[in-house]
Short mmCIF file of C-alpha atoms in Angstrom, two decimals:
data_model
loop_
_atom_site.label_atom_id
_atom_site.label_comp_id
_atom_site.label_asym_id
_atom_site.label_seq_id
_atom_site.Cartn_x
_atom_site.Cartn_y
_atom_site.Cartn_z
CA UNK V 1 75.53 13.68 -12.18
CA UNK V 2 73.39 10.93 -13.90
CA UNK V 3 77.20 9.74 -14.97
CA UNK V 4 77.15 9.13 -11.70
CA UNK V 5 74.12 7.63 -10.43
CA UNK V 6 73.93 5.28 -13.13
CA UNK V 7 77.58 4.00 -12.06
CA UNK V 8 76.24 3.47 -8.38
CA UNK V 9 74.08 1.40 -9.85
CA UNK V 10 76.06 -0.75 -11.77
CA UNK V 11 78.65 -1.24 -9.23
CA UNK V 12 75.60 -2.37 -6.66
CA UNK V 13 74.15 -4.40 -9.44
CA UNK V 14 78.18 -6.19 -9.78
CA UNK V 15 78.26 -6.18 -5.88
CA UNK V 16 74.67 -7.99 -5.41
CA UNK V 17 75.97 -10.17 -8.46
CA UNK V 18 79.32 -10.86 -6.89
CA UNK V 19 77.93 -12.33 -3.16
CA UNK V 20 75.42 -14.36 -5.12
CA UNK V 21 78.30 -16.65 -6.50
CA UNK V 22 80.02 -16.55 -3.23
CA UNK V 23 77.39 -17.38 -1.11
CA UNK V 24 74.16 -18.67 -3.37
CA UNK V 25 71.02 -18.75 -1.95
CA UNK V 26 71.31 -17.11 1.67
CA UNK V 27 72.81 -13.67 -0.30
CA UNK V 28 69.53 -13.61 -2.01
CA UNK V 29 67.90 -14.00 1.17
CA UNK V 30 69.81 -10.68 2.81
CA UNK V 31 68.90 -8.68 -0.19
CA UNK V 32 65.02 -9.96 0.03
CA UNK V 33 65.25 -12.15 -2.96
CA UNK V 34 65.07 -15.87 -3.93
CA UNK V 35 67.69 -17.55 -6.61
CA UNK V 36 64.40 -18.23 -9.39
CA UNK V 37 62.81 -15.13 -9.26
CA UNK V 38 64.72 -12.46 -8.08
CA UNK V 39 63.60 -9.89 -6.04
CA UNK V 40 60.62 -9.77 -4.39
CA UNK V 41 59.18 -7.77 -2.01
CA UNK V 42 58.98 -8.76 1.79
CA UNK V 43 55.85 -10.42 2.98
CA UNK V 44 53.74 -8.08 4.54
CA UNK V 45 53.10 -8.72 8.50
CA UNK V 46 50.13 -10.45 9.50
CA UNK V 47 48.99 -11.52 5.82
CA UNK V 48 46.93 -14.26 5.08
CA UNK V 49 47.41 -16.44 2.05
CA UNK V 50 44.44 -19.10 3.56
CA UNK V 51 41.40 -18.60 0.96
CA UNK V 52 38.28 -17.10 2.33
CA UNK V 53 36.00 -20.10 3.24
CA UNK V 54 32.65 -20.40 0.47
CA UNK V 55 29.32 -18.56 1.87
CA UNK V 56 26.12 -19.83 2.11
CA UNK V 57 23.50 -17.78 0.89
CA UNK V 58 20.73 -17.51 2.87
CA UNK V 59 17.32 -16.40 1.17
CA UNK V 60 15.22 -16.39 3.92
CA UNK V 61 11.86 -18.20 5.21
CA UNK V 62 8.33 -18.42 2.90
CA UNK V 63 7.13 -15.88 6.26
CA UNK V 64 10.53 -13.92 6.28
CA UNK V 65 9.22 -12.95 2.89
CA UNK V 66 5.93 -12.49 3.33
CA UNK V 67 6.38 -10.48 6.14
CA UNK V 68 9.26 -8.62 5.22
CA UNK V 69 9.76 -8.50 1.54
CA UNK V 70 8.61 -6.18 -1.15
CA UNK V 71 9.47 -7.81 -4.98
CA UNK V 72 9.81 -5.30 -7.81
CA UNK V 73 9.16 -2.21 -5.18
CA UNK V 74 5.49 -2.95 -5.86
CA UNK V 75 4.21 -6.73 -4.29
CA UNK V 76 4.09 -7.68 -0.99
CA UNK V 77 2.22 -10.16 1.33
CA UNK V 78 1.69 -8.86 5.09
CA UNK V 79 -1.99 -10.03 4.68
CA UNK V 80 -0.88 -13.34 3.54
CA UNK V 81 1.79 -13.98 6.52
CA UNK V 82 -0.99 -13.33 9.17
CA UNK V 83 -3.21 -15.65 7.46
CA UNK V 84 -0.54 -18.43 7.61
CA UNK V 85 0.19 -17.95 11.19
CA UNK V 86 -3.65 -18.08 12.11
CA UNK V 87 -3.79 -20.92 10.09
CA UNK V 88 -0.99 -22.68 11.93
CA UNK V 89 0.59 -23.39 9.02
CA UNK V 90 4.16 -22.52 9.80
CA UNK V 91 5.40 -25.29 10.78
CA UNK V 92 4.25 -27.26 7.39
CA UNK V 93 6.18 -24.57 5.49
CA UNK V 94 9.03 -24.91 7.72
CA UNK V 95 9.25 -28.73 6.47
CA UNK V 96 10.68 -27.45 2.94
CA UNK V 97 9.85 -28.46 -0.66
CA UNK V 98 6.76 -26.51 -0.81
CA UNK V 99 5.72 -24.61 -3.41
CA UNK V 100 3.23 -21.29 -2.97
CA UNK V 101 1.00 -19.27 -4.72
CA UNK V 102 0.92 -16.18 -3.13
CA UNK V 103 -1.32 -13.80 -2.93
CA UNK V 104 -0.90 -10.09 -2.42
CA UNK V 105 -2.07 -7.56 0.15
CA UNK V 106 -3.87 -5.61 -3.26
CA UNK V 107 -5.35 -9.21 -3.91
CA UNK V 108 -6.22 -9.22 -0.48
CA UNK V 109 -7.94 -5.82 -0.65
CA UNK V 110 -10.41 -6.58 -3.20
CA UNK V 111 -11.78 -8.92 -0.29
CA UNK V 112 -13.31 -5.89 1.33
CA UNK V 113 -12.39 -6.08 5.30
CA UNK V 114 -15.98 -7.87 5.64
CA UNK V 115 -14.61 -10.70 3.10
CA UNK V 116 -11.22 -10.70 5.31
CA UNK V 117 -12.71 -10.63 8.70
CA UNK V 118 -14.90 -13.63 7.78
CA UNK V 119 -11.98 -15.83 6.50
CA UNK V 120 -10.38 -14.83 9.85
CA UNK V 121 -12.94 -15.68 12.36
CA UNK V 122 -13.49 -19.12 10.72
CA UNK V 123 -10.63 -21.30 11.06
CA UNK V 124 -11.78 -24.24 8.85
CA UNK V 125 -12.64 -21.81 5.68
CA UNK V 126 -9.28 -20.05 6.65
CA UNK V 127 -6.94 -23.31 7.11
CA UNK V 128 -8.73 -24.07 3.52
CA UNK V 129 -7.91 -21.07 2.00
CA UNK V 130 -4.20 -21.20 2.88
CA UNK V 131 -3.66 -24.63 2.28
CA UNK V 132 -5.41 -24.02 -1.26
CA UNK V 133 -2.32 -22.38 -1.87
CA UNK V 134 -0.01 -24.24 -1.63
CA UNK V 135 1.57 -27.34 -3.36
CA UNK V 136 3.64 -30.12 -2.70
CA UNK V 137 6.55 -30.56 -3.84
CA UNK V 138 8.61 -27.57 -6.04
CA UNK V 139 6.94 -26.65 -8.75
CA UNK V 140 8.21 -24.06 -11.21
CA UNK V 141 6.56 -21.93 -13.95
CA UNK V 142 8.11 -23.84 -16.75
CA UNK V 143 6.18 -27.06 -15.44
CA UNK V 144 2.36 -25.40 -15.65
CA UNK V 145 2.36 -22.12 -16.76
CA UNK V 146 1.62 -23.06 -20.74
CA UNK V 147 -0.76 -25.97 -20.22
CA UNK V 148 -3.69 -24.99 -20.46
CA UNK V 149 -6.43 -26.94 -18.44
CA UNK V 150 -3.69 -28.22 -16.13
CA UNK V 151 -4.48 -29.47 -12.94
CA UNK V 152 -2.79 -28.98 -9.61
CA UNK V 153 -3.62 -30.89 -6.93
CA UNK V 154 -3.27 -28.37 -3.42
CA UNK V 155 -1.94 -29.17 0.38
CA UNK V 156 -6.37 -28.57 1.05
CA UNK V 157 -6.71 -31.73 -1.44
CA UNK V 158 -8.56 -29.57 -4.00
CA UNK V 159 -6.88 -28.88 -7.32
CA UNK V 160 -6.25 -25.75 -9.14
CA UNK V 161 -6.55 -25.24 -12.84
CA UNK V 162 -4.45 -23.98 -14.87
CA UNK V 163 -5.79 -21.62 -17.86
CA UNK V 164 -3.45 -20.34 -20.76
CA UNK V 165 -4.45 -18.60 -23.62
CA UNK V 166 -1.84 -17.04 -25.77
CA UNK V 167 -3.77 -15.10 -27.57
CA UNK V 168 -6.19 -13.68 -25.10
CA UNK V 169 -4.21 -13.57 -21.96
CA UNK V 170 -1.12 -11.85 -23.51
CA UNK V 171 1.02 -14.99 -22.98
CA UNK V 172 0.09 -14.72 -18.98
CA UNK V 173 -1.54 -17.76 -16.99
CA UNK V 174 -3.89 -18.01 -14.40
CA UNK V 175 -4.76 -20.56 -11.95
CA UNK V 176 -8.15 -20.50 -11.00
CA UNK V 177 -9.27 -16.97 -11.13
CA UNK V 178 -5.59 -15.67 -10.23
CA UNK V 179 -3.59 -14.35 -12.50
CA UNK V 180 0.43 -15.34 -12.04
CA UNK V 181 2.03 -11.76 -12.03
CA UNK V 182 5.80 -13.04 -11.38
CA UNK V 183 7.05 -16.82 -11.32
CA UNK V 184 9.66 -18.65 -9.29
CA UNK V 185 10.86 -16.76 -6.26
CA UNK V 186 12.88 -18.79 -3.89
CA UNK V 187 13.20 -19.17 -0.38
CA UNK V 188 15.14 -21.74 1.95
CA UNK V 189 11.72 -23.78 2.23
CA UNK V 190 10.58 -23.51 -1.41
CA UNK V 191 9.34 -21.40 -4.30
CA UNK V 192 6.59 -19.31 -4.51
CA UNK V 193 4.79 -17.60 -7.34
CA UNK V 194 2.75 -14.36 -7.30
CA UNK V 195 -1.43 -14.13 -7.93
CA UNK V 196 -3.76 -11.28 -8.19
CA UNK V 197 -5.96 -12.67 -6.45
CA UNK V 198 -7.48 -15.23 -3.43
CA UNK V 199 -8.53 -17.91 -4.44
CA UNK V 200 -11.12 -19.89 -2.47
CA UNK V 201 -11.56 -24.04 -2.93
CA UNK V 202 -15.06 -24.87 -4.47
CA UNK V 203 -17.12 -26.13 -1.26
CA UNK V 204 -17.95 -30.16 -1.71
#
């Protein structure tokens, strides 16, 4: 019996050989293959072979992730978002190319709701505070984080400074009294980095 088979093979292998010299091309076609490369299978109905168009990755708003996001399953910035929106800061965000120091609601805690509610109900110390962190312009942690004594100048016109110590600090910076727990988040509007702590511009 395999005598067999393997003869009905050969003689359709001779046949499929013998209308390709009679007819060329279109005997390939009837048996679903081309003259170069043989046989192939049919082309499956309704495929595609357009490329799937590139993506844009959207990251999201500086409030999206304030509001929204919790980095490392341990920071996050509720307090920080409503203090933004009182501030009527949004819209400067919203302008891009911003960089923020953010602080987080544990930062915000060691406030004490007194400290909190009095940044709140005064909107010149709050518009202050908020704007004292932020910078203009994108500004990584390459660019400040290991100059020690650094200044940078803030959106409130104030500068923060920069303190490093290798030795003392375990290779972590602060600015101000904040220390920078995780560097160089982005969003669609900027970068932001994370403090420890709120830091208040030095009344002139």
């Amino acid at each position: 019996r395999k005598r067999n088979g393997f003869s009905s093979q050969k003689m359709f292998a001779k046949a499929f050989v013998f209308a390709s010299a009679l007819v060329g091309a279109e005997a390939f076609a009837a048996f679903g293959a081309s003259p170069a490369l043989g046989l192939r299978k049919a082309p499956t109905a309704g495929m595609s072979t357009r490329t799937a168009p590139s993506q844009t990755v959207v990251m999201g708003t500086f409030m999206e992730e304030f509001k929204f996001r919790k980095v490392a399953n341990r920071f996050t910035f509720k307090t920080f978002a409503d203090c933004i929106a009182a501030a009527g800061m949004e819209g400067e965000l919203a302008k891009g190319g911003t960089t923020v120091f953010a602080p987080t609601d544990a930062a915000f805690e060691e406030l004490g709701a007194e400290g909190l509610a009095e940044i709140m109900g005064n909107k010149d110390m709050l518009v202050g505070m908020v704007k004292y962190h932020m910078l203009e312009g994108v500004q990584d942690g390459p660019s400040f984080r290991l100059q020690n004594g650094k200044k940078l100048m803030t959106l409130q016109g104030s500068e923060l400074t920069v303190e490093y110590d290798e030795n003392q600090n375990k290779a972590a910076a602060f600015v101000d009294q904040a220390k920078v727990e995780t560097y160089d988040l982005p969003t669609d509007e900027g970068i932001f980095h994370i403090i420890d702590w709120v830091n208040m511009p030095i009344k002139k």
